[in-house]
CSV table of C-alpha atoms in Angstrom, one decimal:
chain,number,residue,atom,x,y,z
M,129,UNK,CA,49.6,28.7,3.6
M,130,UNK,CA,49.2,31.4,0.9
M,131,UNK,CA,48.9,28.8,-1.8
M,132,UNK,CA,46.4,26.8,0.2
M,133,UNK,CA,44.3,29.9,0.9
M,134,UNK,CA,44.3,30.8,-2.8
M,135,UNK,CA,43.1,27.3,-3.7
M,136,UNK,CA,40.4,27.5,-1.1
M,137,UNK,CA,39.2,30.9,-2.4
M,138,UNK,CA,39.3,29.6,-6.0
M,139,UNK,CA,37.2,26.6,-5.0
M,140,UNK,CA,34.7,28.8,-3.3
M,141,UNK,CA,34.4,31.1,-6.3
M,142,UNK,CA,33.9,28.1,-8.6
M,143,UNK,CA,31.3,26.6,-6.3
M,144,UNK,CA,29.4,29.9,-6.1
M,145,UNK,CA,29.5,30.2,-9.9
M,146,UNK,CA,28.1,26.7,-10.3
M,147,UNK,CA,25.3,27.5,-7.8
M,148,UNK,CA,24.5,30.7,-9.7
M,149,UNK,CA,24.4,28.8,-13.0
M,150,UNK,CA,22.2,26.1,-11.6
M,151,UNK,CA,19.8,28.8,-10.2
M,152,UNK,CA,19.7,30.5,-13.6
M,153,UNK,CA,19.0,27.2,-15.3
M,154,UNK,CA,16.1,26.6,-12.8
M,155,UNK,CA,14.7,30.0,-13.5
M,156,UNK,CA,15.0,29.5,-17.2
M,157,UNK,CA,13.3,26.1,-16.9
M,158,UNK,CA,10.5,27.8,-15.0
M,159,UNK,CA,10.1,30.3,-17.7
M,160,UNK,CA,9.8,27.5,-20.3
M,161,UNK,CA,7.6,25.1,-18.3
M,162,UNK,CA,5.6,27.5,-16.2
M,163,UNK,CA,5.4,30.6,-18.3
M,164,UNK,CA,4.1,33.9,-16.8
M,165,UNK,CA,1.7,36.2,-18.5
M,166,UNK,CA,-1.9,36.1,-19.6
M,167,UNK,CA,-3.6,33.6,-21.8
M,168,UNK,CA,-6.5,34.7,-24.0
M,169,UNK,CA,-9.1,32.0,-24.9
M,170,UNK,CA,-11.7,32.7,-27.5
M,171,UNK,CA,-14.8,30.6,-27.2
M,172,UNK,CA,-17.1,29.9,-30.1
M,173,UNK,CA,-15.6,32.9,-31.9
M,174,UNK,CA,-17.4,35.5,-29.8
M,175,UNK,CA,-16.6,35.1,-26.1
M,176,UNK,CA,-13.2,35.8,-24.6
M,177,UNK,CA,-11.8,34.4,-21.4
M,178,UNK,CA,-8.5,35.4,-19.8
M,179,UNK,CA,-6.3,33.8,-17.1
M,180,UNK,CA,-2.7,33.1,-16.2
M,181,UNK,CA,-0.5,31.1,-18.5
M,182,UNK,CA,0.2,27.7,-17.0
M,183,UNK,CA,-3.3,27.3,-15.6
M,184,UNK,CA,-5.6,24.5,-16.7
M,185,UNK,CA,-8.3,25.4,-19.2
M,186,UNK,CA,-11.2,24.1,-17.0
M,187,UNK,CA,-10.2,26.3,-14.1
M,188,UNK,CA,-9.7,29.3,-16.4
M,189,UNK,CA,-13.1,28.9,-18.0
M,190,UNK,CA,-14.8,28.6,-14.6
M,191,UNK,CA,-13.1,31.8,-13.4
M,192,UNK,CA,-14.5,33.5,-16.5
M,193,UNK,CA,-18.1,32.2,-16.0
M,194,UNK,CA,-18.0,29.4,-18.5
M,195,UNK,CA,-19.0,26.1,-16.7
M,196,UNK,CA,-18.2,22.8,-18.4
M,197,UNK,CA,-19.6,19.5,-17.2
M,198,UNK,CA,-17.0,17.7,-15.0
M,199,UNK,CA,-18.6,15.0,-12.9
M,200,UNK,CA,-15.3,13.9,-11.5
M,201,UNK,CA,-14.5,17.5,-10.3
M,202,UNK,CA,-11.7,18.0,-12.9
M,203,UNK,CA,-9.6,15.0,-12.1
M,204,UNK,CA,-9.6,13.5,-15.6
M,205,UNK,CA,-11.8,10.5,-14.6
M,206,UNK,CA,-15.1,11.2,-16.3
M,207,UNK,CA,-14.0,12.6,-19.7
M,208,UNK,CA,-16.9,15.0,-19.9
M,209,UNK,CA,-15.2,18.4,-20.1
M,210,UNK,CA,-14.5,18.2,-23.8
M,211,UNK,CA,-13.7,21.1,-26.0
M,212,UNK,CA,-12.6,21.4,-29.6
M,213,UNK,CA,-9.4,23.3,-30.2
M,214,UNK,CA,-9.4,25.4,-33.4
M,215,UNK,CA,-6.1,25.3,-35.1
M,216,UNK,CA,-3.0,23.6,-33.7
M,217,UNK,CA,-3.9,21.7,-30.6
M,218,UNK,CA,-1.4,20.8,-27.8
M,219,UNK,CA,-0.2,17.2,-27.6
M,220,UNK,CA,-2.7,15.0,-25.8
M,221,UNK,CA,-2.0,13.4,-22.5
M,222,UNK,CA,-2.1,9.8,-21.3
M,223,UNK,CA,-5.3,10.6,-19.4
M,224,UNK,CA,-7.0,11.9,-22.5
M,225,UNK,CA,-5.9,8.8,-24.4
M,226,UNK,CA,-8.2,6.8,-22.2
M,227,UNK,CA,-11.2,8.9,-23.1
M,228,UNK,CA,-10.7,10.2,-26.6
M,229,UNK,CA,-10.7,8.3,-29.9
M,230,UNK,CA,-8.0,8.8,-32.6
M,231,UNK,CA,-10.7,10.5,-34.7
M,232,UNK,CA,-11.5,12.9,-31.9
M,233,UNK,CA,-7.9,13.8,-31.3
M,234,UNK,CA,-7.3,14.5,-35.0
M,235,UNK,CA,-10.4,16.8,-34.8
M,236,UNK,CA,-8.8,18.8,-32.0
M,237,UNK,CA,-10.9,17.5,-29.1
M,238,UNK,CA,-9.3,17.8,-25.7
M,239,UNK,CA,-10.2,17.5,-22.0
M,240,UNK,CA,-10.3,21.0,-20.5
M,241,UNK,CA,-9.1,19.6,-17.1
M,242,UNK,CA,-5.9,18.2,-18.7
M,243,UNK,CA,-5.1,21.1,-21.1
M,244,UNK,CA,-2.4,23.4,-19.6
M,245,UNK,CA,-2.4,26.8,-21.3
M,246,UNK,CA,1.0,27.7,-22.8
M,247,UNK,CA,-0.3,30.2,-25.3
M,248,UNK,CA,-3.5,31.8,-26.5
M,249,UNK,CA,-6.2,29.4,-27.7
M,250,UNK,CA,-9.4,29.2,-29.7
M,251,UNK,CA,-12.0,26.6,-28.7
M,252,UNK,CA,-15.6,25.7,-29.5
M,253,UNK,CA,-18.0,24.2,-27.0
M,254,UNK,CA,-21.7,23.2,-27.4
M,255,UNK,CA,-23.8,26.4,-27.2
M,256,UNK,CA,-26.1,24.8,-24.5
M,257,UNK,CA,-23.2,24.8,-22.1
M,258,UNK,CA,-22.8,28.5,-22.2
M,259,UNK,CA,-26.2,28.7,-20.4
M,260,UNK,CA,-24.8,27.1,-17.3
M,261,UNK,CA,-24.5,29.5,-14.4
M,262,UNK,CA,-22.8,29.8,-11.0
M,263,UNK,CA,-25.1,30.2,-8.0
M,264,UNK,CA,-24.4,31.5,-4.5
M,265,UNK,CA,-26.7,29.3,-2.4
M,266,UNK,CA,-27.5,29.1,1.3
M,267,UNK,CA,-27.9,25.9,3.3
M,268,UNK,CA,-31.6,25.6,4.3
M,269,UNK,CA,-31.3,22.3,6.1
M,270,UNK,CA,-28.9,19.4,6.7
M,271,UNK,CA,-29.9,16.1,8.1
M,272,UNK,CA,-28.6,12.5,8.3
M,273,UNK,CA,-30.7,10.1,6.2
M,274,UNK,CA,-28.4,7.1,6.7
M,275,UNK,CA,-25.3,6.3,8.7
M,276,UNK,CA,-22.9,7.9,6.3
M,277,UNK,CA,-25.2,10.1,4.1
M,278,UNK,CA,-26.8,13.5,4.6
M,279,UNK,CA,-29.5,15.3,2.7
M,280,UNK,CA,-28.5,18.9,2.3
M,281,UNK,CA,-31.1,21.3,1.0
M,282,UNK,CA,-29.7,24.5,-0.7
M,283,UNK,CA,-31.8,27.6,-1.3
M,284,UNK,CA,-31.1,29.7,-4.4
M,285,UNK,CA,-31.0,33.5,-4.1
M,286,UNK,CA,-34.4,35.1,-3.7
M,287,UNK,CA,-36.3,35.2,-7.0
M,288,UNK,CA,-33.9,32.8,-8.7
M,289,UNK,CA,-34.9,29.4,-10.1
M,290,UNK,CA,-32.7,26.8,-11.8
M,291,UNK,CA,-34.2,25.3,-14.9
M,292,UNK,CA,-32.9,21.7,-15.0
M,293,UNK,CA,-34.0,18.2,-16.2
M,294,UNK,CA,-34.7,15.4,-13.7
M,295,UNK,CA,-31.4,13.5,-13.4
M,296,UNK,CA,-29.1,16.6,-13.8
M,297,UNK,CA,-26.2,17.4,-11.6
M,298,UNK,CA,-24.4,20.4,-10.3
M,299,UNK,CA,-20.7,21.1,-9.4
M,300,UNK,CA,-20.1,22.0,-5.8
M,301,UNK,CA,-17.1,24.2,-4.9
M,302,UNK,CA,-15.5,23.5,-1.6
M,303,UNK,CA,-13.1,26.3,-0.4
M,304,UNK,CA,-9.9,25.7,1.4
M,305,UNK,CA,-10.9,24.5,4.8
M,306,UNK,CA,-10.0,22.7,8.1
M,307,UNK,CA,-12.9,20.7,9.5
M,308,UNK,CA,-12.9,18.1,12.2
M,309,UNK,CA,-15.3,15.1,12.0
M,310,UNK,CA,-15.9,15.5,15.8
M,311,UNK,CA,-17.7,18.8,15.1
M,312,UNK,CA,-20.2,17.2,12.6
M,313,UNK,CA,-23.8,17.2,13.6
M,314,UNK,CA,-24.5,13.4,13.5
M,315,UNK,CA,-27.8,12.0,14.7
M,316,UNK,CA,-27.8,10.1,17.9
M,317,UNK,CA,-28.9,7.0,16.2
M,318,UNK,CA,-25.8,7.0,14.0
M,319,UNK,CA,-23.2,8.5,16.3
M,320,UNK,CA,-22.2,5.2,18.1
M,321,UNK,CA,-21.3,3.8,14.7
M,322,UNK,CA,-19.0,6.8,14.0
M,323,UNK,CA,-17.4,6.4,17.4
M,324,UNK,CA,-16.9,2.7,17.1
M,325,UNK,CA,-15.0,3.1,13.8
M,326,UNK,CA,-13.0,6.0,15.0
M,327,UNK,CA,-14.5,8.4,12.4
M,328,UNK,CA,-14.8,11.3,14.9
M,329,UNK,CA,-11.0,11.4,15.0
M,330,UNK,CA,-10.7,12.2,11.3
M,331,UNK,CA,-10.3,15.7,9.8
M,332,UNK,CA,-10.2,17.3,6.3
M,333,UNK,CA,-7.5,19.9,5.8
M,334,UNK,CA,-6.8,21.5,2.4
M,335,UNK,CA,-5.3,24.8,1.2
M,336,UNK,CA,-6.8,24.4,-2.2
M,337,UNK,CA,-10.4,24.6,-3.4
M,338,UNK,CA,-11.9,21.4,-4.8
M,339,UNK,CA,-14.9,20.5,-7.0
M,340,UNK,CA,-17.3,17.6,-6.9
M,341,UNK,CA,-20.4,16.7,-8.9
M,342,UNK,CA,-23.6,15.9,-7.1
M,343,UNK,CA,-26.9,14.8,-8.7
M,344,UNK,CA,-30.0,16.7,-7.7
M,345,UNK,CA,-32.4,14.6,-5.7
M,346,UNK,CA,-35.4,16.9,-6.2
M,347,UNK,CA,-37.7,17.3,-9.3
M,348,UNK,CA,-37.4,20.4,-11.6
M,349,UNK,CA,-40.7,21.7,-10.3
M,350,UNK,CA,-38.9,22.5,-7.1
M,351,UNK,CA,-36.3,24.6,-8.8
M,352,UNK,CA,-35.9,27.2,-6.1
M,353,UNK,CA,-34.1,24.6,-4.0
M,354,UNK,CA,-31.4,22.1,-4.7
M,355,UNK,CA,-31.5,18.8,-2.8
M,356,UNK,CA,-28.2,16.9,-2.5
M,357,UNK,CA,-27.6,13.5,-1.0
M,358,UNK,CA,-24.0,13.5,0.1
M,359,UNK,CA,-22.2,10.3,1.3
M,360,UNK,CA,-19.1,11.0,3.3
M,361,UNK,CA,-16.0,9.7,1.4
M,362,UNK,CA,-14.0,7.8,3.9
M,363,UNK,CA,-10.4,6.5,3.4
M,364,UNK,CA,-10.5,3.1,1.7
M,365,UNK,CA,-9.8,0.1,3.9
M,366,UNK,CA,-6.2,-1.0,4.3
M,367,UNK,CA,-4.8,2.4,3.4
M,368,UNK,CA,-2.2,4.2,5.6
M,369,UNK,CA,-3.5,5.9,8.7
M,370,UNK,CA,-2.7,9.3,7.3
M,371,UNK,CA,-4.9,8.8,4.2
M,372,UNK,CA,-7.3,11.8,4.1
M,373,UNK,CA,-11.1,11.5,3.7
M,374,UNK,CA,-12.8,13.2,0.8
M,375,UNK,CA,-12.4,16.9,0.8
M,376,UNK,CA,-15.7,18.0,-0.7
M,377,UNK,CA,-18.0,15.6,1.2
M,378,UNK,CA,-16.2,16.4,4.5
M,379,UNK,CA,-16.7,20.1,4.0
M,380,UNK,CA,-20.4,19.6,3.0
M,381,UNK,CA,-20.9,17.4,6.2
M,382,UNK,CA,-19.7,20.3,8.3
M,383,UNK,CA,-22.2,22.8,7.0
M,384,UNK,CA,-25.2,24.1,9.0
M,385,UNK,CA,-28.3,26.1,8.1
M,386,UNK,CA,-27.3,29.6,6.9
M,387,UNK,CA,-23.9,28.6,5.5
M,388,UNK,CA,-23.0,29.6,1.9
M,389,UNK,CA,-22.3,27.2,-0.9
M,390,UNK,CA,-21.2,27.9,-4.5
M,391,UNK,CA,-22.6,25.6,-7.2
M,392,UNK,CA,-22.6,25.7,-11.0
M,393,UNK,CA,-24.9,24.0,-13.4
M,394,UNK,CA,-27.0,22.4,-14.4
M,395,UNK,CA,-25.2,19.6,-16.3
M,396,UNK,CA,-25.7,16.1,-17.4
M,397,UNK,CA,-27.5,14.0,-20.0
M,398,UNK,CA,-28.9,11.4,-17.6
M,399,UNK,CA,-32.7,11.8,-17.9
M,400,UNK,CA,-35.8,9.9,-18.8
M,401,UNK,CA,-36.5,9.3,-22.4
M,402,UNK,CA,-39.7,10.4,-24.1
M,403,UNK,CA,-40.7,6.8,-25.0
M,404,UNK,CA,-43.5,4.8,-23.5
M,405,UNK,CA,-41.3,1.8,-22.6
M,406,UNK,CA,-41.3,0.5,-19.1
M,407,UNK,CA,-38.6,2.1,-16.9
M,408,UNK,CA,-36.4,0.0,-14.6
M,409,UNK,CA,-34.3,2.1,-12.2
M,410,UNK,CA,-31.5,0.3,-10.4
M,411,UNK,CA,-29.5,2.2,-7.8
M,412,UNK,CA,-27.4,2.1,-4.7
M,413,UNK,CA,-25.8,4.4,-2.1
M,414,UNK,CA,-25.9,8.1,-3.1
M,415,UNK,CA,-27.1,7.0,-6.5
M,416,UNK,CA,-30.5,7.4,-5.1
M,417,UNK,CA,-30.4,11.1,-5.8
M,418,UNK,CA,-31.1,11.2,-9.6
M,419,UNK,CA,-33.5,8.2,-9.2
M,420,UNK,CA,-35.6,10.2,-6.7
M,421,UNK,CA,-35.6,13.2,-9.0
M,422,UNK,CA,-36.7,11.2,-12.0
M,423,UNK,CA,-39.4,9.2,-10.1
M,424,UNK,CA,-40.9,12.3,-8.5
M,425,UNK,CA,-40.9,14.2,-11.7
M,426,UNK,CA,-42.5,11.3,-13.7
M,427,UNK,CA,-45.1,10.5,-11.1
M,428,UNK,CA,-46.0,13.7,-9.3
M,429,UNK,CA,-45.5,16.3,-12.0
M,430,UNK,CA,-45.6,14.7,-15.5
M,431,UNK,CA,-48.3,12.2,-14.3
M,432,UNK,CA,-46.9,9.6,-16.6
M,433,UNK,CA,-48.7,6.3,-17.2
M,434,UNK,CA,-45.5,4.5,-17.9
M,435,UNK,CA,-44.7,1.5,-15.7
M,436,UNK,CA,-41.8,2.3,-13.4
M,437,UNK,CA,-40.0,0.0,-11.0
M,438,UNK,CA,-37.2,1.1,-8.7
M,439,UNK,CA,-34.7,-1.4,-7.3
M,440,UNK,CA,-32.3,-0.1,-4.6
M,441,UNK,CA,-29.5,-1.9,-2.9
M,442,UNK,CA,-28.2,-1.0,0.6
M,443,UNK,CA,-25.9,-2.8,3.1
M,444,UNK,CA,-28.4,-2.8,6.0
M,445,UNK,CA,-31.5,-1.1,7.3
M,446,UNK,CA,-29.5,1.9,8.6
M,447,UNK,CA,-28.4,2.6,5.0
M,448,UNK,CA,-32.0,2.5,3.6
M,449,UNK,CA,-33.3,6.1,3.0
M,450,UNK,CA,-36.5,7.7,1.7
M,451,UNK,CA,-38.3,4.4,2.5
M,452,UNK,CA,-41.5,6.1,3.7
M,453,UNK,CA,-41.7,8.4,0.7
M,454,UNK,CA,-41.3,5.6,-1.8
M,455,UNK,CA,-43.9,3.5,0.0
M,456,UNK,CA,-46.3,6.5,-0.2
M,457,UNK,CA,-45.6,6.9,-4.0
M,458,UNK,CA,-46.3,3.2,-4.6
M,459,UNK,CA,-49.6,3.5,-2.7
M,460,UNK,CA,-50.7,6.6,-4.8
M,461,UNK,CA,-49.5,5.4,-8.2
M,462,UNK,CA,-50.5,2.0,-9.6
M,463,UNK,CA,-47.8,2.2,-12.3
M,464,UNK,CA,-45.0,2.4,-9.7
M,465,UNK,CA,-43.4,-0.2,-7.5
M,466,UNK,CA,-40.2,-0.3,-5.6
M,467,UNK,CA,-38.0,-2.9,-4.0
M,468,UNK,CA,-35.0,-2.8,-1.7
M,469,UNK,CA,-32.4,-5.5,-1.1
M,470,UNK,CA,-29.9,-5.6,1.8
M,471,UNK,CA,-26.5,-7.2,1.1
M,472,UNK,CA,-25.5,-7.5,4.8
M,473,UNK,CA,-28.6,-7.2,7.1
M,474,UNK,CA,-27.6,-7.0,10.7
M,475,UNK,CA,-28.4,-9.9,13.0
M,476,UNK,CA,-31.7,-9.4,14.8
M,477,UNK,CA,-32.9,-6.7,12.4
M,478,UNK,CA,-36.6,-6.7,11.4
M,479,UNK,CA,-35.7,-7.0,7.7
M,480,UNK,CA,-37.9,-9.5,5.8
M,481,UNK,CA,-37.2,-8.4,2.3
M,482,UNK,CA,-34.6,-9.7,-0.3
M,483,UNK,CA,-31.0,-10.3,0.8
M,484,UNK,CA,-28.1,-10.1,-1.7
M,485,UNK,CA,-26.6,-7.8,-4.2
M,486,UNK,CA,-29.2,-5.7,-6.1
M,487,UNK,CA,-28.1,-6.9,-9.6
M,488,UNK,CA,-28.8,-10.5,-8.5
M,489,UNK,CA,-32.1,-9.7,-6.9
M,490,UNK,CA,-33.3,-7.8,-9.9
M,491,UNK,CA,-32.5,-10.8,-12.1
M,492,UNK,CA,-33.9,-13.4,-9.8
M,493,UNK,CA,-37.1,-11.6,-8.9
M,494,UNK,CA,-38.0,-9.8,-12.1
M,495,UNK,CA,-35.9,-9.8,-15.3
M,496,UNK,CA,-35.1,-13.5,-15.3
M,497,UNK,CA,-38.8,-14.4,-15.9
M,498,UNK,CA,-39.4,-11.8,-18.7
M,499,UNK,CA,-39.5,-13.1,-22.2
M,500,UNK,CA,-37.9,-9.9,-23.6
M,501,UNK,CA,-36.1,-7.9,-21.0
M,502,UNK,CA,-34.5,-5.9,-23.9
M,503,UNK,CA,-37.8,-4.2,-24.5
M,504,UNK,CA,-37.5,-2.2,-21.3
M,505,UNK,CA,-35.4,0.9,-20.5
M,506,UNK,CA,-32.8,0.7,-17.7
M,507,UNK,CA,-31.4,3.6,-15.6
M,508,UNK,CA,-28.4,2.8,-13.5
M,509,UNK,CA,-26.7,4.9,-10.8
M,510,UNK,CA,-24.7,3.6,-7.8
M,511,UNK,CA,-21.2,2.8,-6.6
M,512,UNK,CA,-18.7,1.8,-9.5
M,513,UNK,CA,-18.7,-1.9,-8.7
M,514,UNK,CA,-22.5,-2.0,-8.6
M,515,UNK,CA,-22.7,-0.2,-12.0
M,516,UNK,CA,-20.4,-2.7,-13.6
M,517,UNK,CA,-22.3,-5.7,-12.1
M,518,UNK,CA,-25.7,-4.3,-13.2
M,519,UNK,CA,-24.6,-3.6,-16.8
M,520,UNK,CA,-23.0,-7.0,-17.1
M,521,UNK,CA,-26.2,-8.7,-15.8
M,522,UNK,CA,-28.3,-6.7,-18.3
M,523,UNK,CA,-26.0,-7.5,-21.2
M,524,UNK,CA,-26.0,-11.2,-20.3
M,525,UNK,CA,-29.8,-11.0,-20.6
M,526,UNK,CA,-29.5,-9.6,-24.1
M,527,UNK,CA,-30.1,-5.9,-23.4
M,528,UNK,CA,-28.4,-3.6,-25.9
M,529,UNK,CA,-26.1,-1.0,-24.5
M,530,UNK,CA,-28.2,1.8,-26.0
M,531,UNK,CA,-31.1,0.7,-23.8
M,532,UNK,CA,-29.0,1.3,-20.6
M,533,UNK,CA,-28.7,4.8,-19.3
M,534,UNK,CA,-25.7,5.2,-16.8
M,535,UNK,CA,-25.0,8.0,-14.4
M,536,UNK,CA,-21.4,7.3,-13.3
M,537,UNK,CA,-19.4,9.8,-11.1
M,538,UNK,CA,-16.7,7.3,-10.1
M,539,UNK,CA,-15.5,7.2,-6.5
M,540,UNK,CA,-16.8,9.9,-4.1
M,541,UNK,CA,-14.5,12.7,-2.9
C-alpha cells in the first residue's frame, strides 16, 4: 500500500508540474503573440497616436482622432485604409495581397485594418485625410422609403456643418447593442411583408462596436444634415437559422428621433467630374444615395447644363424610392431624365415601365443605339452583382475603364 501511495503521489506531482509548465508556456506565448504595453504611432512626422500593443492600426488611429477611409468598416474588403509605413514594415497578410501590388508592398504600403501593432511605428497618410472629423449627431427623423430601406436624417451639432463633395460617404459607429426587429417602427404598408418572411423574429446582439460606410444622399448645400439611405442587411438565403443579420444596419433601423449617432468623415472619391460630357448614372438598392446627392447638387445648386440621365433598378414597385422627387426634377430641368426598371414586378401591379435587369434595360433602350457610348461618363453604384453586370456591359460596348466611376461598398452589414 505504501509503495502504491508513493507512486500515486509522484504521479500527481508530475501531472501538476506538467500543468504548470503548460500554463507558463501559454502565458509566454501570450506575451509574444499578444504583447502588453503601449504602441506609439507617428503620423506624417508631426502627429502622435498611442494605443495598446496588439491592437489594429485602423482602430488605434480612430481612437486618436485620425479617420481613414474604410468603406467596408475595417473588414479588409475595400482596400481603402492605406498607409505607408516608414522604415521596416511588418509582413503583409493574405488579405492585403488581394489589394496591394508588389510595388506598393515594397514601398511600405499596408492596410491599416490588417496591421496589428507589435511595436512603435511611423506612417504617412495623405494630408487631406487628417481633415476628417468625428461628429456626434442626433437623429432628426427616420422613415421607411421601401420595404427594406429607411431614410435616416442626422442633424449635426448646433453651428456645425460638414464640408463634403456630392458622392461622399461617412463611417457610422454602431455601439454594442441588443435590438429586436419586432421593436422596429415599420410602416403599415410594409409590415405584412416583414411578418410573412418572419423578419420580426430576428435580433441583432453584439458585445463589440462595429463600423459601416454609408453614402450621403443629400447635396453639400445641406451640410448641417446628413441623409442616409439604410437597407437592412438580412441573412443570405440558405444560411443556417442562427445566422445573424447585419449589425450596423439593424442598429440604425432601431433608432428614433433624438437618438445619438457617431459618424466620421467625409470620405471618398466618388464624385462628378468637371468635364462637360453627358453623365449616365446607373444604380440599384441603397446605391441611390450618392446618385441622389450628385443629381441634386448638379441640378439644383450648380445649375449645370450637362445632360444627365439616371437609370435605377428595383425588384418591384415597393422597392422604388424617391419617385416623386425625380419626376419633379425631370419636369424642372430639361437636361435631366430618369428611368426605372423592375426585375420582378408583382402580379397585378400598375407598373407599365421597363421590366428586366437595369444593365440590360440601359443597353436596349439607350446605349445600344448610340454611335459612340464611350464618349459619355458613367457613374455606377448598387449591389455587387449589379455593379459587375453594368461594368461588363459598358466594356462590351467599348467604354474605357477610366470613363466608369464606381462606388462599391460590397455586401451590406
